């Protein structure tokens, strides 16, 4: 039925005089596979096939996992008891099955409309850290032309906005596959928000997504509602939406125009191959989701204040020896890491890489068996910019510019990223996510140019919150 539907629909779309206006096809909206449960008959049937295909038999699985299950049903029954081996296998099955369904949809669209880009609108801010959601961004990227997502950037949390959720999850996606982000549900104003939202918030929310890999934004929500609508529907999600905020519309437009004008420079931030990485571990996301997320969030946030762009290096990439230019790999919040990834880590170290492990990481394999690393590691530095910078620079070259902030909290809250521009210069992105201004001095011998405002730039200045800077630095 789905095959026939897609063939008929896209046959008509392809012949439409407006076909050229199609940007891409979103295969699914906020997909989750919560219907895949250990007690669901269809899931039980398909899991049995999965286990047999992967291991050949339950006996082989028992040997590999150090378990003693009588059959596949016994494995399923153990999921609800939080048996690590059962939990890992079932939720790995769920993620792979859900990705396979989307792969089928992508294939059908490509057959019906060759050359049409596809993506899925995964709730990347939550689903990868919820085992029962069945969503792995890396698996979804395999058949996608854009890294699709639904993401948000709100005024709340530790900083003036929770920018780090957006930045971290974008990095997870572009590290898995280096294609740009299509955030087709760009939440930058909370639903039912009736208070003023600053134009700077809107501009920063969009512009900084371009820095972290986005090329496509469709903002939620553009809805023309009047006073009568509001009176009748006092709790509706559309209340206070951006359509009703002329200043925010102007800021949104300006961010897009600046993004297009500066696209060659912005692209350099995504194309740069980082030398510092954080382990992306689906194993940890299944078995220790809460702790894993908290740890990588704290680490990624602190790394964003160092000037270095951190990427994610996945268990699968390690298994396949796809290290990129990574020279220092941080492992945080990952008590459980797969044996295949550990073999990749050993090879990474043999080739000169360093692994910095945070406490309580690398203790067990994917099936919950104790497994200390059989390769050299070092303790991860405290998740603070100065300590991390010192650890990074034991292997990675210092940046040509140092950020000096005249404040007791130092560089905390100042998003700072430098990448080469490919012409002998450097591109520098700065944003102050603190609630108050900071006096900044950029220390480095050379000339500065403000790319957003198209004028010369003095490297000692006051950086107010939510005013992104995109600068070019030409060393002497």
PDB file of N, CA and C in Angstrom, residues 262-296:
ATOM      1  N   UNK A 262      27.003  35.043   4.024  1.00  0.00           N
ATOM      2  CA  UNK A 262      28.219  34.528   4.647  1.00  0.00           C
ATOM      3  C   UNK A 262      28.321  33.004   4.562  1.00  0.00           C
ATOM      4  N   UNK A 263      27.543  32.415   3.667  1.00  0.00           N
ATOM      5  CA  UNK A 263      27.533  30.950   3.562  1.00  0.00           C
ATOM      6  C   UNK A 263      28.919  30.346   3.340  1.00  0.00           C
ATOM      7  N   UNK A 264      29.771  30.915   2.478  1.00  0.00           N
ATOM      8  CA  UNK A 264      31.106  30.303   2.299  1.00  0.00           C
ATOM      9  C   UNK A 264      31.909  30.251   3.599  1.00  0.00           C
ATOM     10  N   UNK A 265      31.816  31.308   4.396  1.00  0.00           N
ATOM     11  CA  UNK A 265      32.542  31.325   5.670  1.00  0.00           C
ATOM     12  C   UNK A 265      31.889  30.394   6.693  1.00  0.00           C
ATOM     13  N   UNK A 266      30.570  30.425   6.767  1.00  0.00           N
ATOM     14  CA  UNK A 266      29.874  29.560   7.720  1.00  0.00           C
ATOM     15  C   UNK A 266      30.123  28.088   7.411  1.00  0.00           C
ATOM     16  N   UNK A 267      30.216  27.776   6.136  1.00  0.00           N
ATOM     17  CA  UNK A 267      30.442  26.383   5.740  1.00  0.00           C
ATOM     18  C   UNK A 267      31.784  25.859   6.272  1.00  0.00           C
ATOM     19  N   UNK A 268      32.747  26.751   6.428  1.00  0.00           N
ATOM     20  CA  UNK A 268      34.059  26.334   6.923  1.00  0.00           C
ATOM     21  C   UNK A 268      33.975  25.727   8.326  1.00  0.00           C
ATOM     22  N   UNK A 269      33.018  26.195   9.129  1.00  0.00           N
ATOM     23  CA  UNK A 269      32.890  25.668  10.488  1.00  0.00           C
ATOM     24  C   UNK A 269      32.446  24.210  10.469  1.00  0.00           C
ATOM     25  N   UNK A 270      31.604  23.840   9.505  1.00  0.00           N
ATOM     26  CA  UNK A 270      31.159  22.459   9.415  1.00  0.00           C
ATOM     27  C   UNK A 270      32.181  21.588   8.693  1.00  0.00           C
ATOM     28  N   UNK A 271      32.845  22.138   7.689  1.00  0.00           N
ATOM     29  CA  UNK A 271      33.796  21.344   6.910  1.00  0.00           C
ATOM     30  C   UNK A 271      35.089  21.052   7.664  1.00  0.00           C
ATOM     31  N   UNK A 272      35.399  21.869   8.657  1.00  0.00           N
ATOM     32  CA  UNK A 272      36.620  21.650   9.438  1.00  0.00           C
ATOM     33  C   UNK A 272      36.575  20.273  10.097  1.00  0.00           C
ATOM     34  N   UNK A 273      37.689  19.553  10.054  1.00  0.00           N
ATOM     35  CA  UNK A 273      37.765  18.227  10.671  1.00  0.00           C
ATOM     36  C   UNK A 273      38.414  18.340  12.050  1.00  0.00           C
ATOM     37  N   UNK A 274      37.632  18.217  13.106  1.00  0.00           N
ATOM     38  CA  UNK A 274      38.156  18.442  14.461  1.00  0.00           C
ATOM     39  C   UNK A 274      39.182  17.396  14.885  1.00  0.00           C
ATOM     40  N   UNK A 275      40.065  17.814  15.763  1.00  0.00           N
ATOM     41  CA  UNK A 275      41.061  16.924  16.348  1.00  0.00           C
ATOM     42  C   UNK A 275      40.655  16.469  17.746  1.00  0.00           C
ATOM     43  N   UNK A 276      39.578  17.041  18.258  1.00  0.00           N
ATOM     44  CA  UNK A 276      39.065  16.697  19.589  1.00  0.00           C
ATOM     45  C   UNK A 276      37.673  16.099  19.415  1.00  0.00           C
ATOM     46  N   UNK A 277      37.412  14.985  20.089  1.00  0.00           N
ATOM     47  CA  UNK A 277      36.125  14.305  19.926  1.00  0.00           C
ATOM     48  C   UNK A 277      35.603  13.812  21.268  1.00  0.00           C
ATOM     49  N   UNK A 278      34.288  13.601  21.288  1.00  0.00           N
ATOM     50  CA  UNK A 278      33.586  12.976  22.413  1.00  0.00           C
ATOM     51  C   UNK A 278      32.989  11.677  21.887  1.00  0.00           C
ATOM     52  N   UNK A 279      33.047  10.624  22.667  1.00  0.00           N
ATOM     53  CA  UNK A 279      32.475   9.351  22.234  1.00  0.00           C
ATOM     54  C   UNK A 279      30.956   9.444  22.144  1.00  0.00           C
ATOM     55  N   UNK A 280      30.418   9.137  20.947  1.00  0.00           N
ATOM     56  CA  UNK A 280      28.972   8.925  20.815  1.00  0.00           C
ATOM     57  C   UNK A 280      28.735   7.432  20.978  1.00  0.00           C
ATOM     58  N   UNK A 281      28.076   7.066  22.052  1.00  0.00           N
ATOM     59  CA  UNK A 281      27.890   5.664  22.398  1.00  0.00           C
ATOM     60  C   UNK A 281      26.414   5.300  22.459  1.00  0.00           C
ATOM     61  N   UNK A 282      25.870   4.686  21.392  1.00  0.00           N
ATOM     62  CA  UNK A 282      24.501   4.169  21.491  1.00  0.00           C
ATOM     63  C   UNK A 282      24.354   3.164  22.627  1.00  0.00           C
ATOM     64  N   UNK A 283      25.429   2.440  22.926  1.00  0.00           N
ATOM     65  CA  UNK A 283      25.381   1.487  24.040  1.00  0.00           C
ATOM     66  C   UNK A 283      25.076   2.207  25.344  1.00  0.00           C
ATOM     67  N   UNK A 284      25.808   3.275  25.609  1.00  0.00           N
ATOM     68  CA  UNK A 284      25.565   4.050  26.832  1.00  0.00           C
ATOM     69  C   UNK A 284      24.199   4.713  26.800  1.00  0.00           C
ATOM     70  N   UNK A 285      23.767   5.162  25.615  1.00  0.00           N
ATOM     71  CA  UNK A 285      22.462   5.818  25.496  1.00  0.00           C
ATOM     72  C   UNK A 285      21.323   4.848  25.786  1.00  0.00           C
ATOM     73  N   UNK A 286      21.543   3.559  25.557  1.00  0.00           N
ATOM     74  CA  UNK A 286      20.533   2.545  25.870  1.00  0.00           C
ATOM     75  C   UNK A 286      20.608   2.135  27.340  1.00  0.00           C
ATOM     76  N   UNK A 287      21.808   1.901  27.843  1.00  0.00           N
ATOM     77  CA  UNK A 287      21.947   1.309  29.176  1.00  0.00           C
ATOM     78  C   UNK A 287      22.064   2.319  30.311  1.00  0.00           C
ATOM     79  N   UNK A 288      22.536   3.523  30.000  1.00  0.00           N
ATOM     80  CA  UNK A 288      22.715   4.541  31.056  1.00  0.00           C
ATOM     81  C   UNK A 288      22.354   5.913  30.516  1.00  0.00           C
ATOM     82  N   UNK A 289      21.164   6.039  29.945  1.00  0.00           N
ATOM     83  CA  UNK A 289      20.815   7.232  29.172  1.00  0.00           C
ATOM     84  C   UNK A 289      20.944   8.525  29.969  1.00  0.00           C
ATOM     85  N   UNK A 290      20.403   8.569  31.171  1.00  0.00           N
ATOM     86  CA  UNK A 290      20.397   9.812  31.937  1.00  0.00           C
ATOM     87  C   UNK A 290      21.788  10.297  32.276  1.00  0.00           C
ATOM     88  N   UNK A 291      22.617   9.414  32.801  1.00  0.00           N
ATOM     89  CA  UNK A 291      23.976   9.803  33.172  1.00  0.00           C
ATOM     90  C   UNK A 291      24.806  10.139  31.942  1.00  0.00           C
ATOM     91  N   UNK A 292      24.634   9.354  30.887  1.00  0.00           N
ATOM     92  CA  UNK A 292      25.400   9.607  29.662  1.00  0.00           C
ATOM     93  C   UNK A 292      25.083  10.989  29.110  1.00  0.00           C
ATOM     94  N   UNK A 293      23.798  11.317  29.037  1.00  0.00           N
ATOM     95  CA  UNK A 293      23.440  12.623  28.500  1.00  0.00           C
ATOM     96  C   UNK A 293      23.986  13.752  29.380  1.00  0.00           C
ATOM     97  N   UNK A 294      23.839  13.625  30.672  1.00  0.00           N
ATOM     98  CA  UNK A 294      24.303  14.688  31.572  1.00  0.00           C
ATOM     99  C   UNK A 294      25.806  14.916  31.436  1.00  0.00           C
ATOM    100  N   UNK A 295      26.559  13.836  31.319  1.00  0.00           N
ATOM    101  CA  UNK A 295      28.016  13.953  31.240  1.00  0.00           C
ATOM    102  C   UNK A 295      28.468  14.559  29.912  1.00  0.00           C
ATOM    103  N   UNK A 296      27.917  14.082  28.796  1.00  0.00           N
ATOM    104  CA  UNK A 296      28.373  14.642  27.515  1.00  0.00           C
ATOM    105  C   UNK A 296      27.889  16.077  27.350  1.00  0.00           C
TER     106      UNK A 296
END
